[in-house]
Short mmCIF file of C-alpha atoms in Angstrom, two decimals:
data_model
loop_
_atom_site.label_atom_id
_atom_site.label_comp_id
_atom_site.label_asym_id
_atom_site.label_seq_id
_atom_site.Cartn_x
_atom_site.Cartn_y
_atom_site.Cartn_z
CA UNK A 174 11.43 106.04 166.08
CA UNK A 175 8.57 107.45 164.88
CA UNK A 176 9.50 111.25 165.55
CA UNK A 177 9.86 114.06 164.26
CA UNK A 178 12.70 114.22 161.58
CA UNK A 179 14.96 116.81 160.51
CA UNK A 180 17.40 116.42 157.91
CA UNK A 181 20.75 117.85 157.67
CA UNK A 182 21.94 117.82 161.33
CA UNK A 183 24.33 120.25 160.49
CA UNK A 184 24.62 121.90 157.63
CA UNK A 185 27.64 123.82 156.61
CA UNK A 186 27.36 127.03 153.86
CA UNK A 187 29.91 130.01 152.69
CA UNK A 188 28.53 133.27 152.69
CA UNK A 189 25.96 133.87 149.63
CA UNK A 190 24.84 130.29 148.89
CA UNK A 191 21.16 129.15 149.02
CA UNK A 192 20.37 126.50 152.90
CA UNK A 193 17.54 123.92 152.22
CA UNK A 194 16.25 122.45 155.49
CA UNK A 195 13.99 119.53 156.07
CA UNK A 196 11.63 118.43 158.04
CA UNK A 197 8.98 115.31 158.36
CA UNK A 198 6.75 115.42 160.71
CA UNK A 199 5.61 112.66 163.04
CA UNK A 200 3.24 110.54 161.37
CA UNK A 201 -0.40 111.78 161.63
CA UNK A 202 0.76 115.48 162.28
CA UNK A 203 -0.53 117.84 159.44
CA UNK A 204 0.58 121.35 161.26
CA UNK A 205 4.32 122.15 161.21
CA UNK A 206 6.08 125.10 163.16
CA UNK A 207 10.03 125.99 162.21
CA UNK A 208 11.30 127.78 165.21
CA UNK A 209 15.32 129.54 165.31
CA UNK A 210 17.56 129.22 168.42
CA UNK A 211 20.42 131.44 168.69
CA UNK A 212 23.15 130.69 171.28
CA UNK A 213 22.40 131.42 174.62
CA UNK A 214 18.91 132.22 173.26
CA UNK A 215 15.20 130.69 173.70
CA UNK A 216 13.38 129.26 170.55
CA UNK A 217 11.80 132.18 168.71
CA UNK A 218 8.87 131.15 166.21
CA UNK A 219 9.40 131.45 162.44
CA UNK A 220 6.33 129.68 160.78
CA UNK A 221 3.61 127.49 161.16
CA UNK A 222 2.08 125.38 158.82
CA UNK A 223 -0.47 123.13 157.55
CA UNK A 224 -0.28 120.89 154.61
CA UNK A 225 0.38 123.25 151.35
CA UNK A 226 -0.94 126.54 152.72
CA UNK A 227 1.38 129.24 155.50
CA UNK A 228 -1.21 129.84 158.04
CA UNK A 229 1.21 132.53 160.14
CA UNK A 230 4.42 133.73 159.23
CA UNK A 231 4.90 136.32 161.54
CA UNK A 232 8.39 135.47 162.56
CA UNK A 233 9.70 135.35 159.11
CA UNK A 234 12.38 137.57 157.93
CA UNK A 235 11.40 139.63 155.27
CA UNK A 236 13.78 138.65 152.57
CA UNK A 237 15.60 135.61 151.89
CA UNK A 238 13.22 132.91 154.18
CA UNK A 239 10.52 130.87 152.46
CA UNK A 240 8.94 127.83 153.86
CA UNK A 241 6.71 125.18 152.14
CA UNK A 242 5.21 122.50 153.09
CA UNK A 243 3.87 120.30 149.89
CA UNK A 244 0.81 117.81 149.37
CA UNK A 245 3.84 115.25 149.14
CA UNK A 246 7.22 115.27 151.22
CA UNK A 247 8.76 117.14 153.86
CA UNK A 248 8.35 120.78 154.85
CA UNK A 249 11.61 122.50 153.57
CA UNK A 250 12.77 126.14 155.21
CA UNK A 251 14.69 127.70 152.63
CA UNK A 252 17.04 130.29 153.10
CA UNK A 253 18.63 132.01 150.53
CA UNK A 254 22.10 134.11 150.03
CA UNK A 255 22.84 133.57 153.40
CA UNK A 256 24.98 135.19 156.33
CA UNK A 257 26.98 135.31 158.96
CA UNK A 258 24.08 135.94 161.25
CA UNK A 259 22.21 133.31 159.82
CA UNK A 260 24.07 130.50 162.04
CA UNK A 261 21.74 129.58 164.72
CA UNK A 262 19.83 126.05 165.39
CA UNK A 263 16.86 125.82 163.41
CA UNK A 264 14.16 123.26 164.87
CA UNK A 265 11.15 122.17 163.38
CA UNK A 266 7.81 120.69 165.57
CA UNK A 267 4.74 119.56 164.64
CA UNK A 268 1.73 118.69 165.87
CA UNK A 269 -1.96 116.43 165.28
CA UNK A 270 -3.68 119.93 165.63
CA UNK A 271 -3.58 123.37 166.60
CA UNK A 272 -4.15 122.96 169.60
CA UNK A 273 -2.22 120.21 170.70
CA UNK A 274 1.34 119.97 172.17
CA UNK A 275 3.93 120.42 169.79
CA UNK A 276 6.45 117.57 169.70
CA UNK A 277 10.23 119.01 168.09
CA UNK A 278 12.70 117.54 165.84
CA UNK A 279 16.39 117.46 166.87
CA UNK A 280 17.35 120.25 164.87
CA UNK A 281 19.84 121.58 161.66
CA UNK A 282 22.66 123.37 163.40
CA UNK A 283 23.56 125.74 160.02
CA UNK A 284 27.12 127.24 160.15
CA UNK A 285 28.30 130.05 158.10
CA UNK A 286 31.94 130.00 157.48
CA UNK B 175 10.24 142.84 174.05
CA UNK B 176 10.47 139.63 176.19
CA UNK B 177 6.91 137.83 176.67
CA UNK B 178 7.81 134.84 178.58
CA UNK B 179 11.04 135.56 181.27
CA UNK B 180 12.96 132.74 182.75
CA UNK B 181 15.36 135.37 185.22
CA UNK B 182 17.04 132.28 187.00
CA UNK B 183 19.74 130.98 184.01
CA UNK B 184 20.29 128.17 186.13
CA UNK B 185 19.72 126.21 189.18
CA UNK B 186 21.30 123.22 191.42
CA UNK B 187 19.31 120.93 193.65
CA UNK B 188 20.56 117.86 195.39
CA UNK B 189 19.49 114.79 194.20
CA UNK B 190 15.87 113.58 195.85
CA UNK B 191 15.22 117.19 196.62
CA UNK B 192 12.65 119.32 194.62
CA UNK B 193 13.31 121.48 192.13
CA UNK B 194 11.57 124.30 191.01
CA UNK B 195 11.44 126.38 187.97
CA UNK B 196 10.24 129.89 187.96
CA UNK B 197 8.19 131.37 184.37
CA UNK B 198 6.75 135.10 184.40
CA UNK B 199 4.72 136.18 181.06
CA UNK B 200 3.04 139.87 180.63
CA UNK B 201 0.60 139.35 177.91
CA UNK B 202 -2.56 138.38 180.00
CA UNK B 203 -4.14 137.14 176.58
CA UNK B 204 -2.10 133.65 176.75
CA UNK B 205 -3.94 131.03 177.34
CA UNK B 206 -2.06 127.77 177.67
CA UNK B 207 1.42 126.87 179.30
CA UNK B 208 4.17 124.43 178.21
CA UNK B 209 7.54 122.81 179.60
CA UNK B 210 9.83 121.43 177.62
CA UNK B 211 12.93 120.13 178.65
CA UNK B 212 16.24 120.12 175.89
CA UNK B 213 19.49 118.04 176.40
CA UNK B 214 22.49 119.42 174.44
CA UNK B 215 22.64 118.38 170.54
CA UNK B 216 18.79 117.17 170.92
CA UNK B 217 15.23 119.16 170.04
CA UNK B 218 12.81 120.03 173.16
CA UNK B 219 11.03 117.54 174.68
CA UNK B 220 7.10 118.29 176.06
CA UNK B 221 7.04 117.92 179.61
CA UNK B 222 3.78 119.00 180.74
CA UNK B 223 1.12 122.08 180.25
CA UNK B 224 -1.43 123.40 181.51
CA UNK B 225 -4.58 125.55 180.39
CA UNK B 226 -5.18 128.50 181.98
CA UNK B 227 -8.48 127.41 182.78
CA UNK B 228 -6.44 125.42 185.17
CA UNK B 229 -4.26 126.15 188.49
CA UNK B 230 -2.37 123.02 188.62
CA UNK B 231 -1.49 119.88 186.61
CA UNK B 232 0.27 116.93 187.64
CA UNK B 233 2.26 114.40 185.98
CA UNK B 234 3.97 112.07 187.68
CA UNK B 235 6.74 113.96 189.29
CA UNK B 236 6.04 117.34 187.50
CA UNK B 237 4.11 119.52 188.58
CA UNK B 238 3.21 122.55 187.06
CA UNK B 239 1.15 125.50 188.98
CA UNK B 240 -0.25 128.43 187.19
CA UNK B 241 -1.13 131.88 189.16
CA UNK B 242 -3.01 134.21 186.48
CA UNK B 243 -3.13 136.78 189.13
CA UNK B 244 0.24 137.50 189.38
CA UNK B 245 1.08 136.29 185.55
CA UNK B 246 3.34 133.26 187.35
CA UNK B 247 3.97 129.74 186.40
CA UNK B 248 6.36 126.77 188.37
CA UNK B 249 7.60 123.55 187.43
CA UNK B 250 8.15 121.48 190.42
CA UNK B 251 9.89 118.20 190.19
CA UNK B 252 10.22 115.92 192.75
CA UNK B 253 12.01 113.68 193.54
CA UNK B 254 14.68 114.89 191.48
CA UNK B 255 17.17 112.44 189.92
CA UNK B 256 20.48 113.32 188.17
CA UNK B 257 18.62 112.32 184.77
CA UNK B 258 16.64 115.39 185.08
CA UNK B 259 19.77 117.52 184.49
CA UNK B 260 19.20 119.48 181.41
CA UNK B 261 17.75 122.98 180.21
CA UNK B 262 14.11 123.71 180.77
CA UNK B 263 12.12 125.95 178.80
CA UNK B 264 8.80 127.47 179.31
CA UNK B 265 6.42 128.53 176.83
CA UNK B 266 3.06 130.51 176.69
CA UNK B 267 0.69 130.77 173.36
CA UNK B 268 -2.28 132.88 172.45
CA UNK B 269 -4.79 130.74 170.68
CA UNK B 270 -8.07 132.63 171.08
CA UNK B 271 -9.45 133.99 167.75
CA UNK B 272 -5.92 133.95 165.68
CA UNK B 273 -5.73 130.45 165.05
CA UNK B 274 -2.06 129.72 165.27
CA UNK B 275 0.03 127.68 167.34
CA UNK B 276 2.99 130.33 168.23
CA UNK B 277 5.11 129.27 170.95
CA UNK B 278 6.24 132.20 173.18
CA UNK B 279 9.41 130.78 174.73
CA UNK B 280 11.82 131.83 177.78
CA UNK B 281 15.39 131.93 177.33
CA UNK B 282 15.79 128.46 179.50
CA UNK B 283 17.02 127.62 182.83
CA UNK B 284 19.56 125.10 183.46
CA UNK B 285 19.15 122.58 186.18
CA UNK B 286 21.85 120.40 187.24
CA UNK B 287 21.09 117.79 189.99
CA UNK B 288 24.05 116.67 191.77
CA UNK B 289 24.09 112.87 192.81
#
């Protein structure tokens, strides 16, 4: 399976630690998108990205979210001293271009105890 | 301030019937349509879009029909088949002169076909 892959599937934290999530997109794709479902929400857009440079990271939270996504290896979304309202689904996409359909990962469910 | 509005949460169709999903968007500046359809525990899956260029696309057995006028987009699927139970989300983006591939999503409609 050739798609796109997101590592943990679920990722467990306490209050105050630091949440790496990863993503690798399908083969070929060079733009990546990290998108945030909360329950009994729709996907809302965090960050897109093309190899090494943030092209719009309009749905960013101010503080505490960074993404990168490096010459070499996955994108990571990194959240830092994290919270309660922090647990949601976090799904990553990514696409050959722009313009194209974006094809998703299966998602990090990140839990907050 | 909700973009994209999915106002039927769910929806039940017999199986071999049609079913049809109902999008409504307000920002006149989108110019291409997705559906995606999600199964519990698993990401989106594309479906089928649609340019706005466009009034209708077709796919097999989904259909999707655009009406700029009235800022309205279906999904029709027929025949439907018990498989096809899952929640479907629509999604609008802006391309134009910004360059970025935001997805503007509803909140999802659930569609169970019943054998």
């Amino acid at each position: 399976n050739a798609g796109v892959m997101q590592n943990p599937r679920h990722l467990v934290r306490r209050r105050g630690q630091e949440a790496r999530l990863r993503c690798s997109p399908m083969k070929g794709h060079s733009h990546v998108y990290w998108y945030r479902q909360l329950p009994e929400e729709g996907l809302k857009f965090m960050v897109y990205l093309q190899k090494e440079n943030i092209i719009d990271e309009s749905g960013m939270p101010k503080e505490r979210f960074s993404a990168e996504f490096p010459k070499e290896g996955p994108s990571i979304l990194r959240i830092q001293q994290v919270v309660r309202g922090d647990s949601a689904a976090y799904f990553c996409a990514s696409s050959p271009a722009v313009a194209e359909p974006q094809h998703f990962g299966d998602g990090t469910r990140l839990s907050i105890l | 301030d909700q973009q994209v509005k999915q106002n039927s949460p769910s929806l039940s169709v017999q199986e071999g019937r049609i079913s049809i999903l109902n999008c409504d968007y307000t920002n006149s500046m989108f110019d291409y349509f997705l559906w995606y359809k999600k199964y519990p525990a698993e990401g989106p899956t594309f479906l089928i879009s649609i340019s706005s260029i466009k009034d209708k696309n077709e796919d097999g057995r989904f259909t999707v029909f655009l009406n700029k006028s009235a800022k309205h987009l279906s999904l029709h699927i027929v025949p439907s088949q018990p498989g096809d139970s899952a929640v479907y989300f629509c999604a609008a983006r802006q391309f134009g002169s910004s360059n970025t591939g935001k997805l503007i999503f509803g909140q999802g409609t659930t569609l169970q076909v019943k054998p």
